[in-house]
Tab-separated table of C-alpha atoms in Angstrom:
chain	number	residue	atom	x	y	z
A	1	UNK	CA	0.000	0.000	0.000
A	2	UNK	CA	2.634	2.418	0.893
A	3	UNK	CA	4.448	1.637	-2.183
A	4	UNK	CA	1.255	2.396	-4.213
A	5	UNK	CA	1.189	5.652	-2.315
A	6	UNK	CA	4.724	6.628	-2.832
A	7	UNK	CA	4.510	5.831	-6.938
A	8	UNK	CA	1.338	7.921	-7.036
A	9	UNK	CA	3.186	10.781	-5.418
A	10	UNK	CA	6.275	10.461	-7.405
A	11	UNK	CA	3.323	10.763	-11.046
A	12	UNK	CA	2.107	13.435	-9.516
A	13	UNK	CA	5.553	15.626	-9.235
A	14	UNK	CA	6.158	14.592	-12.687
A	15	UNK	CA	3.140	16.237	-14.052
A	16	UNK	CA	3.582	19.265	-12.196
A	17	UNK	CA	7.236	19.098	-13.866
A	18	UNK	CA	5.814	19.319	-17.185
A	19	UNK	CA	5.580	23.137	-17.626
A	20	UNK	CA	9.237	23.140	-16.003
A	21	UNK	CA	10.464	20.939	-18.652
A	22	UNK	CA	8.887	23.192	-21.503
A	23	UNK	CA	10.056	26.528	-20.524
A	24	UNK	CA	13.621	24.729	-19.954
A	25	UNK	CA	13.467	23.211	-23.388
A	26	UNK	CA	12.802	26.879	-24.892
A	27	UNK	CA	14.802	28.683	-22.750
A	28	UNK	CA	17.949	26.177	-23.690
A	29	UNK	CA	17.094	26.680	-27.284
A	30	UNK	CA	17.116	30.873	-26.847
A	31	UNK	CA	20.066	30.846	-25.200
A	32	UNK	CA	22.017	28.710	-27.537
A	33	UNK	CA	20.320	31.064	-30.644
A	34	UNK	CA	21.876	34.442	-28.796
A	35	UNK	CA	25.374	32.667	-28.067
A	36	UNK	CA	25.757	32.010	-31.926
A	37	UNK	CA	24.410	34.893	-32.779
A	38	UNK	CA	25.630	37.684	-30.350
A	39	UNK	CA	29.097	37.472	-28.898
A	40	UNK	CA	29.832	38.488	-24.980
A	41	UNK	CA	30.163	42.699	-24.349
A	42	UNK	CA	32.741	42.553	-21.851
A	43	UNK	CA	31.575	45.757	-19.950
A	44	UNK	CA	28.267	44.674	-19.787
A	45	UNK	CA	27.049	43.962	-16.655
A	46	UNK	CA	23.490	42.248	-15.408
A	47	UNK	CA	22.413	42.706	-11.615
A	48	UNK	CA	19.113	40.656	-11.496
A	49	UNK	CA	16.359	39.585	-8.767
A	50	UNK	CA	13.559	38.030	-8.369
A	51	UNK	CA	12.615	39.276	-4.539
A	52	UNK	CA	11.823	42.341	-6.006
A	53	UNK	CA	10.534	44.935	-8.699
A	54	UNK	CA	12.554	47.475	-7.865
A	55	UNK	CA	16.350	47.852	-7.742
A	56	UNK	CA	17.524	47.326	-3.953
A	57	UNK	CA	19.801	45.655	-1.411
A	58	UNK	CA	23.096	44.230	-2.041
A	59	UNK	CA	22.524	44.594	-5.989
A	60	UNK	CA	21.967	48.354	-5.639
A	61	UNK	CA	24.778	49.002	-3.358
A	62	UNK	CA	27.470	47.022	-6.010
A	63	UNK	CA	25.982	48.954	-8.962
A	64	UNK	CA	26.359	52.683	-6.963
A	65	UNK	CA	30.265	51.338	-6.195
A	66	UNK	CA	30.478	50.129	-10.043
A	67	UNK	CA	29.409	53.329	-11.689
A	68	UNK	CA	32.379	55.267	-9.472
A	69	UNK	CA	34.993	52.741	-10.423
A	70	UNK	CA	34.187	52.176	-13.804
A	71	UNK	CA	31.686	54.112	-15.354
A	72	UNK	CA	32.652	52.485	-18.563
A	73	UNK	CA	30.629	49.232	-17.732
A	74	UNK	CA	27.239	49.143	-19.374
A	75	UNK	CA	24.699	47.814	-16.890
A	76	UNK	CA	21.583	46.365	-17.233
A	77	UNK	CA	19.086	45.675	-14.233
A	78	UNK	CA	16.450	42.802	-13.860
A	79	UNK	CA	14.154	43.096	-11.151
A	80	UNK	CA	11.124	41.099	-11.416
A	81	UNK	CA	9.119	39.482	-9.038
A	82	UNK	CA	7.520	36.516	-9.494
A	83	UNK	CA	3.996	35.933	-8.237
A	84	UNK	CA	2.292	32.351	-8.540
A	85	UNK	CA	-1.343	33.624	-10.233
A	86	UNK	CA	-1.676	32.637	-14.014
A	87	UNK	CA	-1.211	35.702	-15.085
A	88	UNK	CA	2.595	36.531	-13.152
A	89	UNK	CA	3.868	33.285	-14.452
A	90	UNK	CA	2.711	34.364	-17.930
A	91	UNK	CA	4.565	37.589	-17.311
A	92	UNK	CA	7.942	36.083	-15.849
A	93	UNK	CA	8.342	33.782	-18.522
A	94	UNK	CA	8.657	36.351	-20.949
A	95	UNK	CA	11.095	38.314	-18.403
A	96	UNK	CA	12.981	34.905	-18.580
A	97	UNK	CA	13.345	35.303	-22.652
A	98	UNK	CA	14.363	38.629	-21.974
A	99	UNK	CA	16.614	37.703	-19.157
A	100	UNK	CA	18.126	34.817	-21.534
A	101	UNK	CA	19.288	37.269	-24.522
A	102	UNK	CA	21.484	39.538	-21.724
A	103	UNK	CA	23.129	36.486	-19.775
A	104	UNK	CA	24.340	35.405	-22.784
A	105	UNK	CA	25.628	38.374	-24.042
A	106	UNK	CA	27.122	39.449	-20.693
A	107	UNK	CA	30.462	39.279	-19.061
A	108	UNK	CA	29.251	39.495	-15.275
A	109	UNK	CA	26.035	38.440	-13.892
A	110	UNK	CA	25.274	39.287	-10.128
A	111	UNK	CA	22.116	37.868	-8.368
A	112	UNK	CA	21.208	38.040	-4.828
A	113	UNK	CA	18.839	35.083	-4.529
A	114	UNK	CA	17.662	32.149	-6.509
A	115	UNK	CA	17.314	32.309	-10.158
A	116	UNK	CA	15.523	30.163	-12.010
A	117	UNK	CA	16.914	30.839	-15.877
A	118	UNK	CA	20.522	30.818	-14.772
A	119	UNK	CA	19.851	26.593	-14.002
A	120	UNK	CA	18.333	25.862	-17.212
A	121	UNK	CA	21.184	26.367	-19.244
A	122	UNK	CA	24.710	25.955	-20.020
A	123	UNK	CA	26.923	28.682	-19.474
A	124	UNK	CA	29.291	30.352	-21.885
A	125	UNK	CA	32.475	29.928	-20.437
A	126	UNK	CA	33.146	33.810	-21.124
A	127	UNK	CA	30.447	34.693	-18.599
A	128	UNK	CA	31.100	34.849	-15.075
A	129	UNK	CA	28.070	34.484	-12.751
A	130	UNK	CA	28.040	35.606	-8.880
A	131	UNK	CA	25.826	34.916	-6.272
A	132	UNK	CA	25.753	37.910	-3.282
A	133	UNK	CA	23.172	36.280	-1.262
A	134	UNK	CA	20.373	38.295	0.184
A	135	UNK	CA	21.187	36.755	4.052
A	136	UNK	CA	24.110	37.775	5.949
A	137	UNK	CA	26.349	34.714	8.321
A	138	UNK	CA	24.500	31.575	8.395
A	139	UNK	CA	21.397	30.688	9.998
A	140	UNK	CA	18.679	28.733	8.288
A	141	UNK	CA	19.485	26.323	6.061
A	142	UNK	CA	18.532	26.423	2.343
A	143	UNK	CA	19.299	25.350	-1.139
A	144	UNK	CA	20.954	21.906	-1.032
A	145	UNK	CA	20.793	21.878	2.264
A	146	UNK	CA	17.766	21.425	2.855
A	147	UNK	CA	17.158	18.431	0.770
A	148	UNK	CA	14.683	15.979	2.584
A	149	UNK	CA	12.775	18.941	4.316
A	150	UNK	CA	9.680	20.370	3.070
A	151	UNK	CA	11.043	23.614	2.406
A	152	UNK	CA	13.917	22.037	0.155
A	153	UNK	CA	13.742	20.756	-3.540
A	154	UNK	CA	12.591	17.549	-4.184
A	155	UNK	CA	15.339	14.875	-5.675
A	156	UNK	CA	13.856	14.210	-8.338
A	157	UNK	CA	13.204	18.314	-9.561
A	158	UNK	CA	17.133	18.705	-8.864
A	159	UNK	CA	17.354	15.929	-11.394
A	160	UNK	CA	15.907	18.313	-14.043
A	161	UNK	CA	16.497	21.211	-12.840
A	162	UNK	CA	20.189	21.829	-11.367
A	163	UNK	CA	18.963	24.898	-8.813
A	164	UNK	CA	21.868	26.799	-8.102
A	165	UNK	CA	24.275	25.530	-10.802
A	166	UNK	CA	26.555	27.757	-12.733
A	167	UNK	CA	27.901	30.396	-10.320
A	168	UNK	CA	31.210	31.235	-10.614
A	169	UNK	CA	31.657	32.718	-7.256
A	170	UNK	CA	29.666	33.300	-4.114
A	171	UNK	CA	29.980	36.115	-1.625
A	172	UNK	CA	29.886	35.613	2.255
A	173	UNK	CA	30.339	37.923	5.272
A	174	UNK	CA	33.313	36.109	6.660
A	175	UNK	CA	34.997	32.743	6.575
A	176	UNK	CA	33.522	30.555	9.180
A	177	UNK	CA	30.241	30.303	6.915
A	178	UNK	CA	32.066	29.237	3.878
A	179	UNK	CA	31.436	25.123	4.269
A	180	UNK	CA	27.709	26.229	4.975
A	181	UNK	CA	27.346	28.255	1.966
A	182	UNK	CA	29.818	25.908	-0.584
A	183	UNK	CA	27.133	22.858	0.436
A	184	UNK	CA	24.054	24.779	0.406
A	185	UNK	CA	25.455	26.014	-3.703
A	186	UNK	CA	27.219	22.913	-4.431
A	187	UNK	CA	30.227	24.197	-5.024
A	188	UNK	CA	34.009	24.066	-3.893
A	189	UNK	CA	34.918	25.822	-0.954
A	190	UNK	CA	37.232	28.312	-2.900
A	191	UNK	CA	34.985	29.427	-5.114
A	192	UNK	CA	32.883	31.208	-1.916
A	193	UNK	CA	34.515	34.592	-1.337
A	194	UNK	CA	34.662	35.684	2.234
A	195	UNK	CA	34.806	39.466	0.883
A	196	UNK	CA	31.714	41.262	2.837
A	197	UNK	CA	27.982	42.132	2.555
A	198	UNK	CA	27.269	45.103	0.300
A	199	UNK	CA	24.059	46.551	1.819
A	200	UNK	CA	26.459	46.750	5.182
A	201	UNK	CA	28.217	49.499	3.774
A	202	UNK	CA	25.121	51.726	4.143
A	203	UNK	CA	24.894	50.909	7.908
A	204	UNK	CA	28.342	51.297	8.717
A	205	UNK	CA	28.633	55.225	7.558
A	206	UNK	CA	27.477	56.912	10.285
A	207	UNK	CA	26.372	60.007	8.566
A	208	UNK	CA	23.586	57.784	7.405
A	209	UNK	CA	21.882	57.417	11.094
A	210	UNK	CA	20.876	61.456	11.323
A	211	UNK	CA	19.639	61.784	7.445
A	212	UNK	CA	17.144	58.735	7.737
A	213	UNK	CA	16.407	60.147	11.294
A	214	UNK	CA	15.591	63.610	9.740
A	215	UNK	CA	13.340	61.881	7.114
A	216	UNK	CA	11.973	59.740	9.315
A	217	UNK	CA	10.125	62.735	11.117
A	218	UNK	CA	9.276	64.513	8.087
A	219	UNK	CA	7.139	62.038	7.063
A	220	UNK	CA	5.657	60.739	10.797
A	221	UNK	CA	6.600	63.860	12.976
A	222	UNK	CA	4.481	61.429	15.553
A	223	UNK	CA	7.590	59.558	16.003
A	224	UNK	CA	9.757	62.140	17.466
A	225	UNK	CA	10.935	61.379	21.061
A	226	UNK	CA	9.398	57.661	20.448
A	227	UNK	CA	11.703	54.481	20.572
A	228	UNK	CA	10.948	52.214	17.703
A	229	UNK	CA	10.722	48.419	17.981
A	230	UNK	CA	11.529	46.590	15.167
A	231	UNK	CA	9.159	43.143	14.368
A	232	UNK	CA	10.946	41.361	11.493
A	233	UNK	CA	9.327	37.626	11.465
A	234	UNK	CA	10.993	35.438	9.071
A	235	UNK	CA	9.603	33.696	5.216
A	236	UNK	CA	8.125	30.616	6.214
A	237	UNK	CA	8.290	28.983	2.887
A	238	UNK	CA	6.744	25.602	3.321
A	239	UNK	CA	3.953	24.275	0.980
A	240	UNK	CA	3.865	27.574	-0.318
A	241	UNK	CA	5.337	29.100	-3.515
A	242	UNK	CA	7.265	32.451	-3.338
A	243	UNK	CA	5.342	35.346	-3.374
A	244	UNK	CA	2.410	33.234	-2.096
A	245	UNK	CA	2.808	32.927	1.883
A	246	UNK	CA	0.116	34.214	4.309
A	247	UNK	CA	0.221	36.746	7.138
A	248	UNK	CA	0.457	35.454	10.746
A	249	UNK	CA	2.481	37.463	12.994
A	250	UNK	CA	2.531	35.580	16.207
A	251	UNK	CA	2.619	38.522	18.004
A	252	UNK	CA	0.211	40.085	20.512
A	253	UNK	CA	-0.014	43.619	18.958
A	254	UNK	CA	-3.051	44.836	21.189
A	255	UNK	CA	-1.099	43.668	24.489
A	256	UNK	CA	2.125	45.578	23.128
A	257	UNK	CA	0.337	48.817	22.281
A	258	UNK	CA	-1.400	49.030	25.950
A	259	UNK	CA	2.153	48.239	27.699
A	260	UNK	CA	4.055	50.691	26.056
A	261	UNK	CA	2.568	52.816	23.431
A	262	UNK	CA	3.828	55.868	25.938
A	263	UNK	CA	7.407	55.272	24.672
A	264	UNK	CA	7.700	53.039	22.042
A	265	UNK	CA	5.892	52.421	18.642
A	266	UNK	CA	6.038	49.451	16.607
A	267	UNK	CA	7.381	49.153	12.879
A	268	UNK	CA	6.637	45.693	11.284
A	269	UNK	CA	8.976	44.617	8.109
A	270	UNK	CA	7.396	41.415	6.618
A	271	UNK	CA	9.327	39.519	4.180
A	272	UNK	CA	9.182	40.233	0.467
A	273	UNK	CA	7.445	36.707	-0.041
A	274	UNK	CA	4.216	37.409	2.438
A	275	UNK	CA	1.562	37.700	-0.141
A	276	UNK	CA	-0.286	40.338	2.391
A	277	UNK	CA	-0.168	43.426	3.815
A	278	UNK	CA	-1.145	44.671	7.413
A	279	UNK	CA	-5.221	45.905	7.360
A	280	UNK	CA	-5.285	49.364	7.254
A	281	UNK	CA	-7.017	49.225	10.644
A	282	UNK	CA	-4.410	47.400	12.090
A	283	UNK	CA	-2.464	51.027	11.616
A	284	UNK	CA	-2.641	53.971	14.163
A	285	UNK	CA	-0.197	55.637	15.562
A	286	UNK	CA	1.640	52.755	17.568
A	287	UNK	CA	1.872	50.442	14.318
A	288	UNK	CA	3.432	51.666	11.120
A	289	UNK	CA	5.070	50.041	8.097
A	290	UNK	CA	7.776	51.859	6.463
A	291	UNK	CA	8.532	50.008	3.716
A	292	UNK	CA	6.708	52.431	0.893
A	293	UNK	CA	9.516	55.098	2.048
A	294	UNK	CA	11.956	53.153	3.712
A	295	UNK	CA	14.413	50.463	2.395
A	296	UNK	CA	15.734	47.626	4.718
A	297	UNK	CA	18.804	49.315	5.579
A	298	UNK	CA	17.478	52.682	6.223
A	299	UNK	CA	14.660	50.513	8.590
A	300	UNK	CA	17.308	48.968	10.319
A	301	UNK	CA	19.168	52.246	11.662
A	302	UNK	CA	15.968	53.720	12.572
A	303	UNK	CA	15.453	50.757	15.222
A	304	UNK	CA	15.871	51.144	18.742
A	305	UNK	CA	15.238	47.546	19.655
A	306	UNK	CA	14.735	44.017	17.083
A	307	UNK	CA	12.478	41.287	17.562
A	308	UNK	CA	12.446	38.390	15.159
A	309	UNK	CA	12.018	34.812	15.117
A	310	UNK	CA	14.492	32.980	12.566
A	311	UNK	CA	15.604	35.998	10.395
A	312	UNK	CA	18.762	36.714	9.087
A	313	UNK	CA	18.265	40.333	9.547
A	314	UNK	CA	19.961	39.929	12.883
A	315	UNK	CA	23.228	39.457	11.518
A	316	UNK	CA	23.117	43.139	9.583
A	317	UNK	CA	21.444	44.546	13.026
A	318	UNK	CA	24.125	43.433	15.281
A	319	UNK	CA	26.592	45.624	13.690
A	320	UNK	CA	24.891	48.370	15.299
A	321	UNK	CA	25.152	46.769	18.493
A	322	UNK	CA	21.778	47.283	19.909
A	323	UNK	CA	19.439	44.340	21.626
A	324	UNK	CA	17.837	41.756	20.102
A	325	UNK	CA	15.153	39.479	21.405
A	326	UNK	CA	13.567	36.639	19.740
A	327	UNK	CA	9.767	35.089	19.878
A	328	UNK	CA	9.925	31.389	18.719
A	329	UNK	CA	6.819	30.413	18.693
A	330	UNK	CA	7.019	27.656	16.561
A	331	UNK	CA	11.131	26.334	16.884
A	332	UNK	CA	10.202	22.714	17.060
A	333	UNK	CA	7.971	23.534	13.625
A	334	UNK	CA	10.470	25.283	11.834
A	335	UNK	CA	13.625	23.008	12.594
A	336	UNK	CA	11.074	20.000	10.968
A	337	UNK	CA	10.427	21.668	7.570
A	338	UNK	CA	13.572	23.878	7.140
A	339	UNK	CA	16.079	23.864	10.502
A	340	UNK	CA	19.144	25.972	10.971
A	341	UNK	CA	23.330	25.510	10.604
A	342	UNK	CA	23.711	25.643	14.247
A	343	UNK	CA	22.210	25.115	17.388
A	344	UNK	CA	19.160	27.607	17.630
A	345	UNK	CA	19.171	28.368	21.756
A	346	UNK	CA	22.932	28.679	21.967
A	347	UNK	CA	23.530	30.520	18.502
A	348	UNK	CA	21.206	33.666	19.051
A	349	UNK	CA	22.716	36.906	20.209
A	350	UNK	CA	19.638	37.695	22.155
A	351	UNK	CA	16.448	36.093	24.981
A	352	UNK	CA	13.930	33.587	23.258
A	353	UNK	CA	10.772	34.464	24.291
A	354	UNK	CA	7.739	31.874	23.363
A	355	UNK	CA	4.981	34.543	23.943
A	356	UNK	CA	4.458	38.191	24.301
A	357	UNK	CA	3.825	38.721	28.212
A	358	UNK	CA	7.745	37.398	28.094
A	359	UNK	CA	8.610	39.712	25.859
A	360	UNK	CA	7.033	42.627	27.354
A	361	UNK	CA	8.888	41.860	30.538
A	362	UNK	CA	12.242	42.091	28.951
A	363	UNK	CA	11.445	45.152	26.614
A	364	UNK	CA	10.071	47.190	29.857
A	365	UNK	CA	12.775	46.192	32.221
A	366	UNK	CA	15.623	47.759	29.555
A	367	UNK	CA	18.632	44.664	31.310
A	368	UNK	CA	19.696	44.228	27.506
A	369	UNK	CA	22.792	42.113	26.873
A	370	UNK	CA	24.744	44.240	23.932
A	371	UNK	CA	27.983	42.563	24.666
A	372	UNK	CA	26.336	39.669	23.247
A	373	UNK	CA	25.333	41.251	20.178
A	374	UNK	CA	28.939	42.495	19.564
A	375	UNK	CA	30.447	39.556	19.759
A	376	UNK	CA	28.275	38.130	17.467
A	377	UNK	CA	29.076	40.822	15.002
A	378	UNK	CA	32.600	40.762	15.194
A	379	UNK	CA	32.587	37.042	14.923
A	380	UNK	CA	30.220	37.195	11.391
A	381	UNK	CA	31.747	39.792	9.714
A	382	UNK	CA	35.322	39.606	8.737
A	383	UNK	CA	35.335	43.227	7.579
A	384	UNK	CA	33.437	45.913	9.374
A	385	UNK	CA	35.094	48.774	7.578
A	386	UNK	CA	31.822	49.996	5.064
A	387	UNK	CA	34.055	49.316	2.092
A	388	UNK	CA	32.110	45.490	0.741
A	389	UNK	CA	30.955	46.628	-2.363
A	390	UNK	CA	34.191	48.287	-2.928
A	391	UNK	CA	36.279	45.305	-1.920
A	392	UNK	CA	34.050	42.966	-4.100
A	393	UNK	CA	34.247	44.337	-7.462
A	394	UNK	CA	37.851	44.921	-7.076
A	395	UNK	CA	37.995	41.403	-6.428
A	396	UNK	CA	35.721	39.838	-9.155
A	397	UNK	CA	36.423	42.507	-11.753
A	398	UNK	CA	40.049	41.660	-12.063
């Protein structure tokens, strides 16, 4: 019976493969059409997502240092996010064709996440591709790491589809996570660069911290004199597809607001993926989202405090050296479908907390642990000097 089970199972992937196989087919063929037909530009350069529609993070930052030391390069940017209705995969195929034409006609290729078209394919060796990955250190396990858990690939969709293939180098905030990062690419050790975060380089110049303050409280002069407490709850991937996950916040909002709404307010930064918003009468003057003014970084040095659950944001956050706390709700959960490089409890640079009363008792009493938090920076970023992007491109350009 089981057997019967696992065969049906096993059909049923390879249907949903079908579509997969197609586009790969056509993209293949494309790609091989532009490589006889076009030869590589070597100052072209392609900095492409899909987390996003508009230019940002680590991508942005290594463009801004590229135009000042080169402004020779030619660059072209590919930001599209993928949603999983009808119509977005309609639209993101074509992005794909489009995509296809200016890989192959490229001489660097910088992405910051997965990317589908870069697997289907096989790479002109004139081409270099490299991965800056959108998470800081190492934390929660992912690409082939993860095979076996539901969050990972299945074996038999890396059989058709080699996720993660062709990079030529990878980028990582410092040398201890190098093993994590070469397994979870599939790729040798010395291929993985331990040359720095871009985005870092943004919170590392102080001059930054009294600009975003000053435009922070031209656009919510309600904030002024308030502490802000950052909620930055992790993508819980699971059954569902990028782009596609629902809100739950596991976090008593009401109970927050009537603690401490008399010194604090409460920005919430949900991860690209969450398909939803907060309801606009979840907003009032205690709960804001900043994200249609505000990038990540700019987010980040507004904080006062950070609370998260399995996020990577802490590792950017501890360079400013302020507290962290943590509300796992759901560790036991999470460590099933997805689980992390290390030890959860001993790893964090900050209290676990499994509800909010906990969490109000820490946040009220103000005993925070920074020495904690510095260590962890210093130990998970080999350079904390601003100077990432720069030292990057000096690097890969050569």
């Amino acid at each position: 019976m089981e057997q019967i089970k696992g065969e049906n199972l096993q059909n049923m992937e390879k249907l949903k493969l079908i579509p997969t196989l197609l586009i790969k087919v056509l993209v293949r063929f494309l790609y091989k059409i532009f490589c006889v037909i076009f030869p590589v530009n070597d100052k072209k350069v392609i900095f492409a997502s899909y987390r996003s529609n508009e230019f940002q993070g680590n991508l942005l930052y290594l463009k801004n240092e590229l135009d000042k030391i080169d402004p020779d390069y030619k660059v072209k940017i590919l930001f599209k996010k993928f949603t999983p209705t009808i119509y977005g995969r309609f639209i993101y195929v074509f992005h794909m064709f489009k995509a296809i034409y200016h890989i192959a006609t490229s001489s660097f290729v910088f992405i910051d996440d997965f990317y589908f078209p870069l697997y289907l394919i096989k790479l002109r060796k004139e081409t270099k591709v490299i991965q800056v990955w959108h998470a800081a250190g190492a934390f929660k396990k992912f690409g082939y790491s993860t095979i076996g858990k539901s969050f990972g690939p299945s074996e038999n969709y890396l059989k058709h589809v080699k996720v993660h293939s062709n990079y030529t180098y990878a980028v990582v905030s410092t040398e201890e996570v190098v093993p994590y990062y070469a397994e979870a690419f599939n790729m040798k050790e010395e291929k993985v660069l331990p040359l720095g975060v871009p985005r870092t380089d943004f919170i590392l110049q102080e001059k930054n911290q009294s600009s975003v303050k000053k435009k922070l409280y031209k656009y919510y002069p309600q904030l002024n004199k308030k502490k802000l407490i950052l909620y930055a709850p992790t993508f819980r991937g699971g059954s569902h597809e990028h782009g596609a996950v629902p809100l739950d916040l596991f976090l008593n909002i009401e109970k927050l607001q009537k603690e401490l709404e008399s010194d604090y307010a409460l920005i919430i930064k949900l991860h690209p993926y969450v398909s939803q918003s907060l309801p606009e009468k979840g907003m009032n003057d205690f709960v804001f989202q900043l994200d249609d003014k505000f990038n990540t970084e700019e987010i980040l040095l507004l904080s006062d405090i950070l609370i998260t659950d399995y996020s990577s944001i802490i590792f950017d956050y501890s360079l400013l050296e302020r507290p962290i706390g943590f509300l796992a709700t759901d560790l036991d959960q999470y460590i099933k479908e997805r689980d992390f490089y290390y030890e959860y409890e001993s790893f964090v640079p900050g209290p676990i907390f499994e509800n909010t009363d906990e969490l109000l008792v820490w946040i009220k009493s103000g005993k925070f642990n920074i020495e904690k938090v510095r260590s962890f920076s210093k130990r998970f970023f080999s350079f904390r000097d601003g100077k990432a992007s720069e030292r990057i491109l000096k690097n890969i350009l050569k």
